[in-house]
Amino acid sequence: MNYLEEQTDGEAMINSIKNGDKPLPRVTQVSIAGTSSTEQPPLKDKSMWSDQEKRLQKIDHLARSLLIQGLLNDIYSLIDSNKTAKDLWDALARHMLGSEYGEQDRKAAVLYEYETFKATEGELLLDTYIRYLQVINDLKKCGYSKDNCELNFKFLNNLQLEWKQYEQELNGHQH
C-alpha cells in the first residue's frame, strides 16, 4: 500500500481495494409522481459518462492492475477470476494467510521445527546457524518468544559431536 500512497489518486485506489469498485454509472430516471419502480435503471453507455465517472472507473481498473503486476504468475492463476480490486485483494489475503486452521497448522509446524531442531551430519556450522535463525524468525512471526539464554542452549545442545566440547566449555563458564 505504501507504493499506492505515493501515486496520483493513490488514496482513491486504496479505497477501491479496501471498499470495492464504484458502481457503474446508470441512467438517471425521473419517476412520475405516485409511481415507483423496483427495477435498476439501465447502465449508461460509456460514451455518455462524465469525466468524473470515467476517472472513478479508471482508478478502479488501475488499482486491480497494480495488484496484478506485483503477483507471481503461479499466484495470479489461483485468483484471476476476481474482477474487482477488492475481490482480488480479499482472495490474495485468503491465499496468503490461509484459514484459521491453516494458521494453527503453521504455528504447530513452526513449534515442532523448533522442538526437533538438530544439526545434520556433515552440515557446516554456519549453515546450521542460518537454519536455526530461520526457525527462530518463524517462531517470532507466529507470536512465540523465547529467552536468549534458552535459544543459545537449544542451539548448542543440538550441534554435532565435534562442537560439543565448546558447549561444555561454555557451560563451565556459566557456573
Tab-separated table of C-alpha atoms in Angstrom:
chain	number	residue	atom	x	y	z
A	1	MET	CA	0.000	0.000	0.000
A	2	ASN	CA	2.970	2.331	0.502
A	3	TYR	CA	3.538	2.425	-3.255
A	4	LEU	CA	-0.083	3.355	-3.895
A	5	GLU	CA	0.028	6.166	-1.346
A	6	GLU	CA	2.721	7.856	-3.429
A	7	GLN	CA	0.743	7.661	-6.693
A	8	THR	CA	-1.652	10.167	-8.211
A	9	ASP	CA	-5.102	9.114	-6.981
A	10	GLY	CA	-3.358	6.682	-4.614
A	11	GLU	CA	-5.840	7.274	-1.823
A	12	ALA	CA	-8.718	6.557	-4.211
A	13	MET	CA	-7.006	3.329	-5.372
A	14	ILE	CA	-6.534	2.192	-1.770
A	15	ASN	CA	-10.213	2.960	-1.166
A	16	SER	CA	-11.095	0.848	-4.215
A	17	ILE	CA	-9.036	-2.067	-2.868
A	18	LYS	CA	-10.488	-1.828	0.637
A	19	ASN	CA	-14.112	-0.989	-0.189
A	20	GLY	CA	-14.702	-2.199	-3.734
A	21	ASP	CA	-15.279	-0.583	-7.089
A	22	LYS	CA	-17.571	2.380	-7.514
A	23	PRO	CA	-20.868	1.298	-9.087
A	24	LEU	CA	-21.038	1.639	-12.850
A	25	PRO	CA	-22.840	4.819	-13.938
A	26	ARG	CA	-26.567	4.394	-14.558
A	27	VAL	CA	-29.044	6.448	-16.490
A	28	THR	CA	-30.840	8.906	-14.241
A	29	GLN	CA	-34.564	8.330	-14.424
A	30	VAL	CA	-37.283	10.684	-13.358
A	31	SER	CA	-40.298	8.952	-11.839
A	32	ILE	CA	-43.788	10.203	-12.267
A	33	ALA	CA	-45.464	11.254	-9.027
A	34	GLY	CA	-47.227	8.376	-7.324
A	35	THR	CA	-45.329	5.642	-9.179
A	36	SER	CA	-42.394	3.629	-8.037
A	37	SER	CA	-40.145	1.156	-9.766
A	38	THR	CA	-38.071	-1.600	-8.231
A	39	GLU	CA	-36.061	-2.029	-11.408
A	40	GLN	CA	-32.490	-0.809	-11.534
A	41	PRO	CA	-32.036	1.968	-14.078
A	42	PRO	CA	-30.049	0.792	-17.114
A	43	LEU	CA	-26.293	1.321	-17.271
A	44	LYS	CA	-25.117	4.432	-19.042
A	45	ASP	CA	-23.408	3.951	-22.366
A	46	LYS	CA	-19.681	4.623	-21.895
A	47	SER	CA	-19.842	7.431	-24.431
A	48	MET	CA	-22.227	9.248	-22.075
A	49	TRP	CA	-20.075	9.008	-18.947
A	50	SER	CA	-18.977	12.254	-17.330
A	51	ASP	CA	-15.271	12.951	-16.851
A	52	GLN	CA	-15.637	12.170	-13.124
A	53	GLU	CA	-17.357	8.827	-13.841
A	54	LYS	CA	-14.598	7.920	-16.301
A	55	ARG	CA	-11.949	8.891	-13.746
A	56	LEU	CA	-13.508	6.752	-10.993
A	57	GLN	CA	-13.770	3.694	-13.245
A	58	LYS	CA	-10.186	4.200	-14.401
A	59	ILE	CA	-8.998	4.320	-10.775
A	60	ASP	CA	-10.781	1.031	-10.004
A	61	HIS	CA	-9.202	-0.668	-13.032
A	62	LEU	CA	-5.776	0.789	-12.249
A	63	ALA	CA	-5.939	-0.459	-8.642
A	64	ARG	CA	-6.655	-4.009	-9.861
A	65	SER	CA	-3.943	-3.742	-12.496
A	66	LEU	CA	-1.331	-2.613	-9.965
A	67	LEU	CA	-2.223	-5.507	-7.661
A	68	ILE	CA	-1.834	-7.976	-10.514
A	69	GLN	CA	1.567	-6.595	-11.518
A	70	GLY	CA	3.030	-7.486	-8.142
A	71	LEU	CA	1.943	-11.132	-8.258
A	72	LEU	CA	3.846	-14.151	-9.459
A	73	ASN	CA	2.087	-15.968	-12.307
A	74	ASP	CA	1.561	-19.037	-10.110
A	75	ILE	CA	-0.293	-16.992	-7.507
A	76	TYR	CA	-2.230	-14.916	-10.034
A	77	SER	CA	-3.507	-18.044	-11.761
A	78	LEU	CA	-5.119	-19.105	-8.466
A	79	ILE	CA	-7.109	-15.874	-8.040
A	80	ASP	CA	-7.517	-14.424	-11.560
A	81	SER	CA	-11.288	-14.972	-11.647
A	82	ASN	CA	-11.769	-11.957	-9.360
A	83	LYS	CA	-12.952	-8.928	-11.303
A	84	THR	CA	-12.546	-6.105	-8.791
A	85	ALA	CA	-9.508	-4.893	-6.886
A	86	LYS	CA	-11.260	-5.619	-3.569
A	87	ASP	CA	-12.202	-9.176	-4.569
A	88	LEU	CA	-8.665	-9.757	-5.817
A	89	TRP	CA	-7.195	-8.363	-2.576
A	90	ASP	CA	-9.519	-10.479	-0.410
A	91	ALA	CA	-8.688	-13.639	-2.384
A	92	LEU	CA	-4.990	-12.849	-2.124
A	93	ALA	CA	-5.295	-12.381	1.652
A	94	ARG	CA	-7.130	-15.714	1.993
A	95	HIS	CA	-4.493	-17.428	-0.117
A	96	MET	CA	-1.519	-15.919	1.696
A	97	LEU	CA	-2.837	-16.078	5.244
A	98	GLY	CA	-4.783	-19.289	4.949
A	99	SER	CA	-7.737	-20.181	7.081
A	100	GLU	CA	-7.740	-20.115	10.853
A	101	TYR	CA	-6.978	-23.834	10.778
A	102	GLY	CA	-4.147	-23.190	8.360
A	103	GLU	CA	-2.729	-20.657	10.806
A	104	GLN	CA	-2.929	-23.161	13.669
A	105	ASP	CA	-1.234	-25.780	11.497
A	106	ARG	CA	1.500	-23.308	10.579
A	107	LYS	CA	2.115	-22.446	14.246
A	108	ALA	CA	2.214	-26.122	15.192
A	109	ALA	CA	4.671	-26.846	12.370
A	110	VAL	CA	6.952	-23.975	13.419
A	111	LEU	CA	6.895	-25.073	17.056
A	112	TYR	CA	7.622	-28.666	16.004
A	113	GLU	CA	10.515	-27.440	13.844
A	114	TYR	CA	11.947	-25.621	16.867
A	115	GLU	CA	11.440	-28.510	19.286
A	116	THR	CA	13.048	-31.053	16.947
A	117	PHE	CA	15.857	-28.839	15.650
A	118	LYS	CA	19.176	-30.660	15.285
A	119	ALA	CA	22.296	-30.092	13.247
A	120	THR	CA	22.527	-32.568	10.392
A	121	GLU	CA	25.592	-34.692	9.853
A	122	GLY	CA	28.186	-33.003	7.652
A	123	GLU	CA	26.401	-29.644	7.828
A	124	LEU	CA	28.662	-26.619	8.212
A	125	LEU	CA	28.273	-24.745	11.477
A	126	LEU	CA	27.330	-21.573	9.588
A	127	ASP	CA	24.611	-23.431	7.661
A	128	THR	CA	23.252	-24.901	10.894
A	129	TYR	CA	23.213	-21.450	12.478
A	130	ILE	CA	21.455	-19.844	9.499
A	131	ARG	CA	18.844	-22.607	9.516
A	132	TYR	CA	18.364	-22.087	13.273
A	133	LEU	CA	17.955	-18.322	12.804
A	134	GLN	CA	15.218	-19.029	10.257
A	135	VAL	CA	13.404	-21.236	12.772
A	136	ILE	CA	13.699	-18.501	15.426
A	137	ASN	CA	12.403	-15.907	12.960
A	138	ASP	CA	9.441	-18.151	12.116
A	139	LEU	CA	8.728	-18.545	15.844
A	140	LYS	CA	8.664	-14.765	16.299
A	141	LYS	CA	6.345	-14.326	13.307
A	142	CYS	CA	3.927	-16.789	14.928
A	143	GLY	CA	3.995	-14.858	18.201
A	144	TYR	CA	6.245	-17.180	20.188
A	145	SER	CA	9.054	-15.680	22.217
A	146	LYS	CA	11.976	-17.467	23.793
A	147	ASP	CA	14.617	-16.193	26.188
A	148	ASN	CA	18.038	-15.632	24.540
A	149	CYS	CA	19.697	-17.957	27.026
A	150	GLU	CA	17.210	-20.711	26.166
A	151	LEU	CA	17.779	-20.135	22.442
A	152	ASN	CA	21.563	-20.298	22.834
A	153	PHE	CA	21.476	-23.512	24.876
A	154	LYS	CA	18.989	-25.062	22.458
A	155	PHE	CA	21.379	-24.355	19.601
A	156	LEU	CA	24.449	-25.619	21.452
A	157	ASN	CA	22.719	-28.754	22.732
A	158	ASN	CA	21.796	-29.758	19.203
A	159	LEU	CA	25.160	-29.390	17.475
A	160	GLN	CA	27.169	-32.265	16.050
A	161	LEU	CA	29.571	-34.061	18.407
A	162	GLU	CA	32.589	-32.203	17.033
A	163	TRP	CA	31.203	-28.971	18.526
A	164	LYS	CA	30.165	-30.434	21.907
A	165	GLN	CA	33.498	-29.537	23.532
A	166	TYR	CA	32.727	-25.841	23.032
A	167	GLU	CA	29.316	-26.299	24.596
A	168	GLN	CA	30.924	-27.914	27.643
A	169	GLU	CA	33.403	-25.035	27.924
A	170	LEU	CA	30.564	-22.515	27.827
A	171	ASN	CA	28.614	-24.464	30.439
A	172	GLY	CA	31.738	-24.472	32.644
A	173	HIS	CA	31.990	-20.676	32.433
A	174	GLN	CA	28.342	-20.279	33.448
A	175	HIS	CA	28.846	-21.931	36.852
